[in-house]
GROMACS .gro file of C-alpha atoms in nm:
model
  487
    1PRO     CA    1  -1.198  -4.761  -2.621
    2GLU     CA    2  -1.393  -4.749  -2.289
    3GLN     CA    3  -1.693  -4.572  -2.428
    4ARG     CA    4  -1.682  -4.791  -2.754
    5ALA     CA    5  -1.706  -5.107  -2.521
    6SER     CA    6  -1.996  -4.952  -2.326
    7ILE     CA    7  -2.193  -4.876  -2.627
    8ASN     CA    8  -2.149  -5.224  -2.762
    9ARG     CA    9  -2.275  -5.396  -2.443
   10MET     CA   10  -2.566  -5.169  -2.439
   11LEU     CA   11  -2.637  -5.259  -2.809
   12LYS     CA   12  -2.592  -5.640  -2.750
   13GLU     CA   13  -2.815  -5.648  -2.438
   14ASN     CA   14  -3.076  -5.424  -2.634
   15VAL     CA   15  -3.052  -5.662  -2.923
   16THR     CA   16  -3.100  -5.962  -2.712
   17ARG     CA   17  -3.402  -5.831  -2.532
   18LEU     CA   18  -3.568  -5.723  -2.862
   19ARG     CA   19  -3.516  -6.056  -3.019
   20ALA     CA   20  -3.674  -6.233  -2.711
   21GLU     CA   21  -3.979  -5.969  -2.761
   22GLY     CA   22  -3.995  -6.065  -3.128
   23LYS     CA   23  -3.928  -5.716  -3.238
   24ILE     CA   24  -3.613  -5.821  -3.428
   25LYS     CA   25  -3.610  -6.110  -3.694
   26PRO     CA   26  -3.308  -6.323  -3.780
   27ALA     CA   27  -3.082  -6.150  -3.995
   28VAL     CA   28  -3.127  -6.179  -4.398
   29SER     CA   29  -2.831  -6.260  -4.576
   30THR     CA   30  -2.761  -6.018  -4.847
   31ALA     CA   31  -2.444  -5.885  -5.028
   32VAL     CA   32  -2.471  -5.530  -4.903
   33THR     CA   33  -2.682  -5.290  -4.729
   34LEU     CA   34  -2.717  -4.997  -5.004
   35PHE     CA   35  -2.705  -4.664  -4.803
   36ALA     CA   36  -2.866  -4.322  -4.921
   37TRP     CA   37  -2.692  -4.014  -4.819
   38PRO     CA   38  -2.747  -3.951  -4.438
   39VAL     CA   39  -2.782  -3.572  -4.424
   40ARG     CA   40  -3.006  -3.331  -4.596
   41GLN     CA   41  -3.113  -2.960  -4.549
   42ALA     CA   42  -3.425  -2.897  -4.337
   43PRO     CA   43  -3.717  -2.737  -4.514
   44GLY     CA   44  -3.669  -2.359  -4.591
   45PHE     CA   45  -3.267  -2.406  -4.655
   46ASN     CA   46  -3.149  -2.401  -5.008
   47ASP     CA   47  -2.759  -2.370  -4.995
   48TYR     CA   48  -2.633  -2.520  -5.326
   49GLY     CA   49  -2.383  -2.726  -5.079
   50PHE     CA   50  -2.396  -2.753  -4.693
   51TYR     CA   51  -2.135  -3.002  -4.593
   52GLU     CA   52  -1.785  -3.125  -4.657
   53ILE     CA   53  -1.614  -3.471  -4.581
   54GLY     CA   54  -1.335  -3.419  -4.326
   55ASN     CA   55  -1.229  -3.752  -4.235
   56PHE     CA   56  -1.291  -4.121  -4.386
   57VAL     CA   57  -1.220  -4.442  -4.210
   58ASP     CA   58  -0.854  -4.505  -4.130
   59GLN     CA   59  -0.755  -4.832  -4.338
   60ASN     CA   60  -0.416  -4.846  -4.191
   61PRO     CA   61  -0.424  -5.069  -3.858
   62VAL     CA   62  -0.054  -4.956  -3.772
   63LEU     CA   63  -0.054  -4.680  -3.489
   64GLY     CA   64   0.085  -4.361  -3.630
   65ASP     CA   65   0.006  -4.444  -3.990
   66ILE     CA   66  -0.310  -4.339  -4.162
   67LYS     CA   67  -0.465  -4.439  -4.504
   68ASP     CA   68  -0.814  -4.385  -4.634
   69TYR     CA   69  -0.999  -4.595  -4.887
   70GLU     CA   70  -0.845  -4.416  -5.175
   71CYS     CA   71  -0.505  -4.467  -5.020
   72GLY     CA   72  -0.468  -4.100  -4.939
   73THR     CA   73  -0.460  -3.945  -4.581
   74ARG     CA   74  -0.809  -3.790  -4.543
   75THR     CA   75  -0.851  -3.948  -4.197
   76TYR     CA   76  -0.690  -3.969  -3.856
   77ASP     CA   77  -0.538  -4.255  -3.658
   78GLY     CA   78  -0.796  -4.529  -3.572
   79HIS     CA   79  -1.102  -4.338  -3.732
   80TYR     CA   80  -1.398  -4.580  -3.775
   81GLY     CA   81  -1.657  -4.352  -3.970
   82THR     CA   82  -1.705  -4.086  -4.228
   83ASP     CA   83  -1.728  -3.749  -4.073
   84ILE     CA   84  -1.957  -3.518  -4.272
   85GLY     CA   85  -1.920  -3.150  -4.145
   86LEU     CA   86  -2.136  -2.863  -4.188
   87TRP     CA   87  -1.976  -2.593  -4.425
   88PRO     CA   88  -1.975  -2.287  -4.444
   89PHE     CA   89  -2.054  -2.142  -4.087
   90GLY     CA   90  -2.125  -2.467  -3.928
   91TRP     CA   91  -2.221  -2.350  -3.592
   92GLN     CA   92  -2.489  -2.092  -3.747
   93LYS     CA   93  -2.625  -2.392  -3.933
   94MET     CA   94  -2.655  -2.581  -3.614
   95ALA     CA   95  -2.814  -2.310  -3.438
   96ARG     CA   96  -3.073  -2.278  -3.711
   97ASN     CA   97  -3.133  -2.642  -3.721
   98ALA     CA   98  -3.057  -2.633  -4.094
   99VAL     CA   99  -2.910  -3.000  -4.151
  100GLN     CA  100  -3.107  -3.283  -4.055
  101ILE     CA  101  -2.963  -3.654  -3.990
  102ILE     CA  102  -3.186  -3.925  -4.180
  103ALA     CA  103  -3.172  -4.278  -4.192
  104ALA     CA  104  -2.939  -4.412  -4.475
  105ALA     CA  105  -3.138  -4.743  -4.473
  106PRO     CA  106  -3.462  -4.872  -4.310
  107GLY     CA  107  -3.404  -5.076  -3.996
  108ILE     CA  108  -3.488  -5.085  -3.609
  109ILE     CA  109  -3.354  -4.861  -3.354
  110ILE     CA  110  -3.144  -5.056  -3.115
  111GLY     CA  111  -2.987  -4.770  -2.922
  112LYS     CA  112  -3.019  -4.399  -2.848
  113SER     CA  113  -2.818  -4.153  -2.626
  114ASP     CA  114  -2.927  -3.785  -2.583
  115ASN     CA  115  -2.932  -3.474  -2.372
  116ASN     CA  116  -2.536  -3.440  -2.370
  117PHE     CA  117  -2.373  -3.130  -2.408
  118ASP     CA  118  -2.343  -3.032  -2.788
  119LEU     CA  119  -2.105  -2.731  -2.832
  120ASN     CA  120  -1.777  -2.892  -2.792
  121CYS     CA  121  -1.494  -2.756  -3.015
  122GLN     CA  122  -1.205  -2.948  -2.875
  123PHE     CA  123  -1.126  -3.309  -2.810
  124CYS     CA  124  -1.285  -3.428  -2.499
  125ILE     CA  125  -1.206  -3.775  -2.380
  126THR     CA  126  -1.472  -3.789  -2.117
  127CYS     CA  127  -1.758  -3.635  -2.296
  128VAL     CA  128  -2.072  -3.854  -2.422
  129TRP     CA  129  -2.205  -3.793  -2.755
  130ASN     CA  130  -2.590  -3.798  -2.859
  131ALA     CA  131  -2.647  -4.073  -3.107
  132VAL     CA  132  -2.875  -4.332  -3.266
  133TYR     CA  133  -2.792  -4.681  -3.358
  134VAL     CA  134  -3.002  -4.859  -3.631
  135LEU     CA  135  -3.018  -5.234  -3.706
  136HIS     CA  136  -3.065  -5.342  -4.065
  137ALA     CA  137  -3.208  -5.654  -4.208
  138ASP     CA  138  -2.873  -5.805  -4.281
  139GLY     CA  139  -2.753  -5.762  -3.938
  140SER     CA  140  -2.547  -5.470  -3.995
  141VAL     CA  141  -2.555  -5.162  -3.771
  142ALA     CA  142  -2.520  -4.784  -3.865
  143TRP     CA  143  -2.412  -4.540  -3.588
  144TYR     CA  144  -2.494  -4.168  -3.621
  145GLY     CA  145  -2.309  -3.973  -3.389
  146HIS     CA  146  -2.243  -3.625  -3.241
  147MET     CA  147  -2.611  -3.523  -3.267
  148LYS     CA  148  -2.770  -3.201  -3.143
  149ALA     CA  149  -2.889  -3.235  -2.786
  150GLY     CA  150  -3.288  -3.284  -2.747
  151SER     CA  151  -3.313  -3.311  -3.149
  152LEU     CA  152  -3.336  -3.697  -3.166
  153THR     CA  153  -3.644  -3.876  -3.303
  154SER     CA  154  -3.915  -3.948  -3.061
  155LYS     CA  155  -3.900  -4.304  -3.146
  156SER     CA  156  -3.824  -4.562  -2.891
  157ILE     CA  157  -3.559  -4.852  -2.904
  158GLY     CA  158  -3.730  -5.128  -3.082
  159GLU     CA  159  -3.916  -4.916  -3.327
  160SER     CA  160  -3.851  -4.913  -3.701
  161VAL     CA  161  -3.736  -4.647  -3.912
  162ALA     CA  162  -3.782  -4.597  -4.298
  163LEU     CA  163  -3.540  -4.502  -4.546
  164SER     CA  164  -3.446  -4.120  -4.514
  165GLU     CA  165  -3.665  -4.089  -4.196
  166TYR     CA  166  -3.559  -3.803  -3.980
  167LEU     CA  167  -3.326  -3.920  -3.697
  168GLY     CA  168  -3.189  -3.599  -3.549
  169LEU     CA  169  -3.014  -3.280  -3.631
  170VAL     CA  170  -2.619  -3.232  -3.667
  171GLY     CA  171  -2.442  -3.117  -3.355
  172SER     CA  172  -2.108  -3.142  -3.192
  173SER     CA  173  -2.161  -3.371  -2.876
  174GLY     CA  174  -1.891  -3.610  -2.747
  175TYR     CA  175  -1.546  -3.626  -2.897
  176SER     CA  176  -1.591  -3.346  -3.134
  177THR     CA  177  -1.421  -3.034  -3.258
  178GLY     CA  178  -1.718  -2.911  -3.456
  179PRO     CA  179  -2.076  -2.968  -3.597
  180HIS     CA  180  -2.043  -3.295  -3.806
  181LEU     CA  181  -2.207  -3.624  -3.821
  182HIS     CA  182  -2.002  -3.933  -3.755
  183PHE     CA  183  -2.143  -4.214  -3.988
  184GLU     CA  184  -2.019  -4.542  -3.879
  185VAL     CA  185  -2.102  -4.891  -4.017
  186GLN     CA  186  -2.048  -5.228  -3.845
  187ALA     CA  187  -2.129  -5.581  -3.987
  188ASP     CA  188  -2.301  -5.664  -3.659
  189ASN     CA  189  -2.310  -5.559  -3.316
  190SER     CA  190  -2.022  -5.747  -3.180
  191ALA     CA  191  -1.738  -5.534  -3.001
  192THR     CA  192  -1.433  -5.657  -3.221
  193LEU     CA  193  -1.317  -5.372  -3.431
  194PRO     CA  194  -1.184  -5.455  -3.703
  195PRO     CA  195  -1.265  -5.688  -3.898
  196ASN     CA  196  -1.612  -5.625  -3.799
  197LEU     CA  197  -1.608  -5.270  -3.916
  198ILE     CA  198  -1.746  -5.158  -4.273
  199ASP     CA  199  -1.625  -4.876  -4.495
  200PRO     CA  200  -1.920  -4.787  -4.725
  201TRP     CA  201  -1.670  -4.642  -4.984
  202ALA     CA  202  -1.514  -4.876  -5.249
  203GLY     CA  203  -1.161  -4.770  -5.333
  204ALA     CA  204  -0.809  -4.944  -5.397
  205CYS     CA  205  -0.718  -4.923  -5.028
  206ASN     CA  206  -1.040  -5.068  -4.857
  207ILE     CA  207  -0.918  -5.364  -4.672
  208LEU     CA  208  -1.227  -5.421  -4.495
  209ASN     CA  209  -1.493  -5.507  -4.723
  210GLU     CA  210  -1.334  -5.617  -5.045
  211ASN     CA  211  -1.377  -5.280  -5.232
  212THR     CA  212  -1.756  -5.331  -5.238
  213SER     CA  213  -1.931  -4.994  -5.202
  214TRP     CA  214  -2.236  -4.977  -4.978
  215TRP     CA  215  -2.358  -4.666  -5.113
  216ALA     CA  216  -2.666  -4.662  -5.362
  217ASP     CA  217  -2.470  -4.381  -5.539
  218GLN     CA  218  -2.134  -4.324  -5.436
  219GLN     CA  219  -1.986  -3.973  -5.462
  220PRO     CA  220  -1.615  -3.916  -5.607
  221TYR     CA  221  -1.327  -3.905  -5.369
  222ARG     CA  222  -1.332  -3.535  -5.453
  223PHE     CA  223  -1.636  -3.355  -5.533
  224PRO     CA  224  -1.559  -2.974  -5.641
  225GLN     CA  225  -1.849  -2.775  -5.552
  226LEU     CA  226  -1.913  -2.409  -5.447
  227ASN     CA  227  -2.122  -2.447  -5.165
  228LYS     CA  228  -2.264  -2.078  -5.100
  229ILE     CA  229  -2.202  -1.759  -5.194
  230MET     CA  230  -2.265  -1.466  -4.949
  231LEU     CA  231  -2.245  -1.082  -4.866
  232HIS     CA  232  -2.118  -0.950  -4.539
  233GLY     CA  233  -2.135  -0.618  -4.369
  234THR     CA  234  -1.774  -0.661  -4.225
  235GLN     CA  235  -1.527  -0.944  -4.282
  236PRO     CA  236  -1.670  -1.268  -4.133
  237ILE     CA  237  -1.488  -1.477  -3.884
  238ILE     CA  238  -1.473  -1.841  -3.944
  239ALA     CA  239  -1.375  -2.002  -3.615
  240GLN     CA  240  -1.342  -2.329  -3.425
  241CYS     CA  241  -1.590  -2.264  -3.143
  242ALA     CA  242  -1.945  -2.129  -3.166
  243SER     CA  243  -1.879  -1.826  -2.961
  244ASP     CA  244  -1.607  -1.700  -3.205
  245GLU     CA  245  -1.792  -1.754  -3.513
  246VAL     CA  246  -1.910  -1.415  -3.671
  247VAL     CA  247  -2.120  -1.433  -3.978
  248ASN     CA  248  -2.208  -1.070  -4.042
  249GLU     CA  249  -2.440  -1.154  -4.315
  250ARG     CA  250  -2.591  -0.859  -4.502
  251ILE     CA  251  -2.791  -0.789  -4.812
  252ASN     CA  252  -2.908  -0.429  -4.804
  253TYR     CA  253  -2.671  -0.127  -4.839
  254SER     CA  254  -2.652   0.262  -4.916
  255ASP     CA  255  -2.440   0.499  -5.098
  256GLY     CA  256  -2.062   0.433  -5.012
  257SER     CA  257  -2.105   0.121  -4.798
  258SER     CA  258  -1.812  -0.113  -4.735
  259PHE     CA  259  -1.889  -0.453  -4.768
  260TYR     CA  260  -1.737  -0.812  -4.830
  261VAL     CA  261  -1.842  -1.082  -5.090
  262GLY     CA  262  -1.748  -1.428  -4.984
  263SER     CA  263  -1.749  -1.762  -5.190
  264TYR     CA  264  -1.719  -2.110  -4.988
  265TYR     CA  265  -1.591  -2.412  -5.176
  266ARG     CA  266  -1.575  -2.790  -5.098
  267ASP     CA  267  -1.282  -2.972  -5.274
  268GLN     CA  268  -1.194  -2.668  -5.493
  269THR     CA  269  -0.898  -2.764  -5.708
  270THR     CA  270  -0.637  -2.569  -5.907
  271LEU     CA  271  -0.775  -2.681  -6.229
  272ASP     CA  272  -1.113  -2.502  -6.172
  273PRO     CA  273  -1.103  -2.119  -6.151
  274SER     CA  274  -1.393  -1.908  -6.044
  275ILE     CA  275  -1.516  -1.613  -6.226
  276HIS     CA  276  -1.651  -1.315  -5.992
  277THR     CA  277  -1.885  -1.069  -6.122
  278ILE     CA  278  -2.085  -0.780  -5.950
  279TYR     CA  279  -2.344  -0.621  -6.152
  280ARG     CA  280  -2.525  -0.313  -6.103
  281PRO     CA  281  -2.904  -0.308  -6.145
  282ASP     CA  282  -2.900  -0.192  -6.503
  283ASN     CA  283  -2.704  -0.529  -6.571
  284THR     CA  284  -2.382  -0.379  -6.642
  285VAL     CA  285  -2.070  -0.488  -6.481
  286TRP     CA  286  -1.918  -0.313  -6.192
  287GLN     CA  287  -1.634  -0.526  -6.100
  288THR     CA  288  -1.508  -0.866  -6.226
  289TRP     CA  289  -1.217  -1.094  -6.131
  290ILE     CA  290  -1.083  -1.466  -6.130
  291SER     CA  291  -0.968  -1.663  -5.840
  292ASN     CA  292  -0.800  -2.011  -5.818
  293PRO     CA  293  -0.689  -2.168  -5.486
  294PRO     CA  294  -0.295  -2.242  -5.455
  295ALA     CA  295  -0.378  -2.607  -5.387
  296THR     CA  296  -0.646  -2.874  -5.390
  297GLN     CA  297  -0.843  -2.800  -5.044
  298GLY     CA  298  -1.111  -2.992  -4.837
  299THR     CA  299  -1.275  -2.652  -4.782
  300TRP     CA  300  -1.184  -2.332  -4.915
  301TYR     CA  301  -1.296  -1.967  -4.891
  302TRP     CA  302  -1.259  -1.622  -5.037
  303HIS     CA  303  -1.332  -1.283  -4.908
  304TRP     CA  304  -1.317  -0.977  -5.092
  305ASN     CA  305  -1.363  -0.609  -4.962
  306TRP     CA  306  -1.543  -0.366  -5.197
  307VAL     CA  307  -1.678  -0.003  -5.128
  308LEU     CA  308  -1.989   0.119  -5.324
  309PRO     CA  309  -1.990   0.428  -5.516
  310ASN     CA  310  -2.130   0.766  -5.356
  311PRO     CA  311  -2.384   0.803  -5.500
  312ALA     CA  312  -2.445   0.437  -5.595
  313PRO     CA  313  -2.734   0.359  -5.846
  314ALA     CA  314  -3.060   0.257  -5.650
  315GLY     CA  315  -3.202  -0.104  -5.687
  316ASN     CA  316  -3.104  -0.455  -5.713
  317TRP     CA  317  -2.753  -0.530  -5.764
  318ARG     CA  318  -2.609  -0.899  -5.783
  319TYR     CA  319  -2.290  -1.081  -5.704
  320GLU     CA  320  -2.244  -1.389  -5.947
  321VAL     CA  321  -1.990  -1.666  -5.943
  322GLU     CA  322  -1.937  -1.888  -6.245
  323TYR     CA  323  -1.756  -2.215  -6.129
  324LEU     CA  324  -1.754  -2.554  -6.305
  325PHE     CA  325  -1.981  -2.390  -6.584
  326LYS     CA  326  -2.260  -2.304  -6.334
  327LYS     CA  327  -2.372  -1.965  -6.202
  328THR     CA  328  -2.449  -1.900  -5.861
  329THR     CA  329  -2.616  -1.574  -5.786
  330GLN     CA  330  -2.675  -1.357  -5.455
  331TRP     CA  331  -2.880  -1.061  -5.486
  332PHE     CA  332  -2.838  -0.721  -5.264
  333THR     CA  333  -3.021  -0.409  -5.266
  334VAL     CA  334  -2.879  -0.033  -5.244
  335ASN     CA  335  -3.051   0.261  -5.149
  336SER     CA  336  -3.372   0.091  -5.092
  337GLY     CA  337  -3.569  -0.099  -5.339
  338ASN     CA  338  -3.665  -0.474  -5.350
  339LEU     CA  339  -3.512  -0.739  -5.147
  340ILE     CA  340  -3.513  -1.066  -5.355
  341VAL     CA  341  -3.496  -1.379  -5.140
  342CYS     CA  342  -3.661  -1.722  -5.132
  343PRO     CA  343  -3.943  -1.826  -4.896
  344GLY     CA  344  -3.854  -1.959  -4.576
  345THR     CA  345  -3.525  -1.753  -4.564
  346ILE     CA  346  -3.349  -1.621  -4.262
  347ILE     CA  347  -3.201  -1.286  -4.335
  348PRO     CA  348  -3.116  -0.962  -4.162
  349ILE     CA  349  -3.223  -0.610  -4.277
  350TYR     CA  350  -3.021  -0.324  -4.174
  351SER     CA  351  -3.137   0.037  -4.104
  352ASN     CA  352  -2.937   0.280  -4.308
  353LEU     CA  353  -2.941   0.537  -4.038
  354THR     CA  354  -2.802   0.524  -3.695
  355SER     CA  355  -2.944   0.615  -3.342
  356ASN     CA  356  -2.967   0.486  -2.980
  357ASN     CA  357  -3.320   0.391  -3.041
  358TYR     CA  358  -3.479   0.195  -3.302
  359ARG     CA  359  -3.850   0.048  -3.398
  360TRP     CA  360  -3.909  -0.138  -3.709
  361GLN     CA  361  -4.239  -0.132  -3.888
  362VAL     CA  362  -4.406  -0.328  -4.155
  363ASN     CA  363  -4.665  -0.222  -4.433
  364THR     CA  364  -4.880  -0.524  -4.522
  365GLY     CA  365  -5.097  -0.329  -4.757
  366THR     CA  366  -5.277  -0.102  -4.514
  367GLY     CA  367  -5.005   0.136  -4.405
  368PHE     CA  368  -4.684   0.087  -4.170
  369THR     CA  369  -4.742  -0.056  -3.812
  370GLU     CA  370  -4.488  -0.126  -3.546
  371ILE     CA  371  -4.375  -0.500  -3.482
  372SER     CA  372  -4.240  -0.689  -3.203
  373ASP     CA  373  -4.029  -1.002  -3.179
  374ASN     CA  374  -4.225  -1.300  -3.277
  375ASN     CA  375  -4.194  -1.631  -3.475
  376PHE     CA  376  -4.123  -1.417  -3.779
  377TYR     CA  377  -3.895  -1.134  -3.651
  378SER     CA  378  -3.621  -1.092  -3.396
  379GLY     CA  379  -3.435  -0.752  -3.349
  380THR     CA  380  -3.722  -0.546  -3.370
  381ALA     CA  381  -3.580  -0.276  -3.141
  382THR     CA  382  -3.223  -0.289  -3.283
  383ASN     CA  383  -3.066  -0.154  -3.600
  384GLN     CA  384  -3.099  -0.530  -3.758
  385LEU     CA  385  -3.425  -0.667  -3.807
  386GLN     CA  386  -3.388  -1.051  -3.851
  387LEU     CA  387  -3.656  -1.220  -4.087
  388ILE     CA  388  -3.700  -1.565  -3.964
  389ASN     CA  389  -3.843  -1.847  -4.208
  390VAL     CA  390  -4.086  -1.571  -4.367
  391PRO     CA  391  -4.363  -1.732  -4.579
  392SER     CA  392  -4.421  -1.665  -4.925
  393SER     CA  393  -4.740  -1.490  -4.842
  394PHE     CA  394  -4.521  -1.200  -4.695
  395TYR     CA  395  -4.467  -1.112  -5.083
  396GLY     CA  396  -4.478  -0.717  -5.115
  397TYR     CA  397  -4.432  -0.651  -4.758
  398GLN     CA  398  -4.250  -0.324  -4.688
  399TYR     CA  399  -3.999  -0.263  -4.402
  400ARG     CA  400  -3.871   0.050  -4.255
  401CYS     CA  401  -3.708   0.173  -3.909
  402ARG     CA  402  -3.851   0.434  -3.713
  403LEU     CA  403  -3.578   0.659  -3.519
  404PRO     CA  404  -3.651   0.922  -3.240
  405GLY     CA  405  -3.828   1.228  -3.405
  406ASN     CA  406  -4.019   1.012  -3.643
  407VAL     CA  407  -3.713   0.983  -3.883
  408PHE     CA  408  -3.757   0.686  -4.103
  409SER     CA  409  -3.487   0.457  -4.265
  410GLN     CA  410  -3.504   0.337  -4.623
  411ILE     CA  411  -3.792   0.100  -4.733
  412ILE     CA  412  -3.720  -0.244  -4.816
  413THR     CA  413  -3.977  -0.455  -5.012
  414LEU     CA  414  -3.987  -0.825  -5.007
  415LYS     CA  415  -3.992  -1.018  -5.328
  416PHE     CA  416  -3.966  -1.396  -5.368
  417VAL     CA  417  -3.796  -1.521  -5.661
  418SER     CA  418  -3.683  -1.871  -5.788
  419TYR     CA  419  -3.447  -1.945  -6.071
  420TRP     CA  420  -3.507  -2.268  -6.263
  421GLU     CA  421  -3.184  -2.471  -6.261
  422GLY     CA  422  -3.302  -2.807  -6.418
  423SER     CA  423  -3.009  -2.989  -6.238
  424LYS     CA  424  -3.226  -3.312  -6.192
  425GLY     CA  425  -3.399  -3.330  -6.508
  426ALA     CA  426  -3.725  -3.137  -6.647
  427SER     CA  427  -3.980  -3.179  -6.374
  428TRP     CA  428  -4.134  -2.834  -6.248
  429GLU     CA  429  -4.236  -3.051  -5.953
  430ASP     CA  430  -3.886  -3.147  -5.846
  431PRO     CA  431  -3.776  -2.904  -5.562
  432SER     CA  432  -3.400  -2.979  -5.674
  433ASN     CA  433  -3.454  -2.795  -5.997
  434TRP     CA  434  -3.502  -2.469  -5.833
  435THR     CA  435  -3.259  -2.237  -5.672
  436CYS     CA  436  -3.503  -2.184  -5.363
  437GLY     CA  437  -3.513  -2.555  -5.295
  438ASN     CA  438  -3.888  -2.575  -5.311
  439VAL     CA  439  -4.146  -2.599  -5.588
  440PRO     CA  440  -4.278  -2.214  -5.652
  441ASP     CA  441  -4.605  -2.141  -5.536
  442GLU     CA  442  -4.876  -1.860  -5.604
  443ASN     CA  443  -4.658  -1.601  -5.438
  444THR     CA  444  -4.334  -1.660  -5.606
  445ASP     CA  445  -4.186  -1.506  -5.928
  446VAL     CA  446  -4.013  -1.753  -6.169
  447ILE     CA  447  -3.723  -1.685  -6.383
  448ILE     CA  448  -3.632  -1.931  -6.635
  449PRO     CA  449  -3.275  -1.862  -6.787
  450ASN     CA  450  -3.141  -1.989  -7.104
  451GLY     CA  451  -2.848  -2.233  -7.119
  452THR     CA  452  -2.964  -2.512  -6.843
  453ALA     CA  453  -2.933  -2.862  -6.911
  454LYS     CA  454  -3.318  -2.908  -6.908
  455TYR     CA  455  -3.594  -2.684  -6.927
  456PRO     CA  456  -3.916  -2.714  -6.732
  457GLU     CA  457  -4.207  -2.931  -6.790
  458VAL     CA  458  -4.517  -2.894  -6.578
  459SER     CA  459  -4.700  -3.206  -6.515
  460SER     CA  460  -4.948  -3.103  -6.241
  461ASN     CA  461  -5.204  -2.850  -6.163
  462THR     CA  462  -4.968  -2.586  -6.015
  463SER     CA  463  -4.929  -2.201  -5.994
  464CYS     CA  464  -4.690  -1.912  -5.945
  465ARG     CA  465  -4.692  -1.548  -5.926
  466SER     CA  466  -4.525  -1.465  -6.266
  467VAL     CA  467  -4.292  -1.631  -6.533
  468THR     CA  468  -4.018  -1.493  -6.723
  469VAL     CA  469  -3.873  -1.700  -6.973
  470ASN     CA  470  -3.557  -1.555  -7.123
  471THR     CA  471  -3.464  -1.561  -7.491
  472GLY     CA  472  -3.340  -1.911  -7.576
  473ALA     CA  473  -3.534  -2.093  -7.283
  474SER     CA  474  -3.858  -2.270  -7.296
  475LEU     CA  475  -4.166  -2.377  -7.067
  476THR     CA  476  -4.379  -2.646  -7.157
  477VAL     CA  477  -4.718  -2.714  -6.978
  478ASN     CA  478  -4.794  -3.082  -7.075
  479PRO     CA  479  -5.133  -3.179  -7.199
  480GLY     CA  480  -5.401  -3.217  -6.933
  481PHE     CA  481  -5.231  -2.977  -6.660
  482THR     CA  482  -5.261  -2.615  -6.587
  483LEU     CA  483  -5.011  -2.351  -6.475
  484LYS     CA  484  -5.187  -2.071  -6.341
  485VAL     CA  485  -5.018  -1.730  -6.327
  486THR     CA  486  -5.159  -1.527  -6.062
  487HIS     CA  487  -5.025  -1.170  -6.156
   0.00000   0.00000   0.00000
């Protein structure tokens, strides 16, 4: 309460000053301010889903009783906002600056708080959050809280922001147990809460704003989704605090390797089973099984441990999960071969040989040379080379690790491949229609599977490295435009 009072005093003082300076116009009466979703993945990140909703606004004013807008209990006592948490591996996402906070509506910045500790993983009453406060044309105010320190927009108090403009990165500053955005809306900048509070979600138990949605496109209360599938060298650890979270991500293996596959869900229900399949390089099934949670969960995950044959067929294997009639694929390589990834990816490559000394090398087309840590590589003197935001121009680069005595590990070759999904329509130019989350370029192989809702139509002059159109699928280049295939 003391922090809220302080924040509201600050906001009222800033608004008074900005009005006197002519930077804020009188509020314009309107039914509602319609909000866009306030978070997005940063460029280079392409998870199918990257967040979950942990808590809604508490609609029950009685202390000790809770109720969200749909009459459920997805909230906690006295909670005034919507908590949008990063999932899975929120601490890794935070460290990689993977999720941006954006303006849900245009407005004027009327307050900022920055440079406070942002790795809190338990309640801390005295901790102060990093936040941005935006005043809208109708006089309502959005609070964007728990931001990552030093990530806030460079714009000053009094400057305007456009719809979907960058405001900062998701963090865990203030009274927080993990990386998430606290998105709160107030009808104005007075200190009385409620009835000053707005709950953007329309539902049977929203008593704050007459069951009127402030979302331009309100999501359902439960939104079943497979956020991500992954492969791990050893079992990952999902933890409350950053220091305890261990991802153990790995996508290259050797004969007889032990590995884990993981699938990470938001709002998975008992009515929606998943079909898991691991395919050999020749497209034959190696393992298949079905999973179903014991009850509906806000977040849920599965880990399974497998051991590869010895010897194992060399080449590109894949782990595939079919969930809600949609297939999600993660490729992995066994015994050298091609590493299929997306441009801008962050992924580790492991040496298949062990030693007390490692030196990674790259062949860009003129022979192998040793590399050092830079903007694209880390761990160049360890058994794990981390590729960081590698551009598509690295297509065909080969990597190997040199051990003492000029002993070399298996060679891994980079390939950038993007699959057509058609989830947002038929536009080739829409990044959300592609598994990599960006439009293919001249260094990206394109695969168009059959069975998608829409097939791609090219309405621009564009290019890709290669195109594979599977039987039953189609590709249309509209008149007046050109798709150049470079290889």
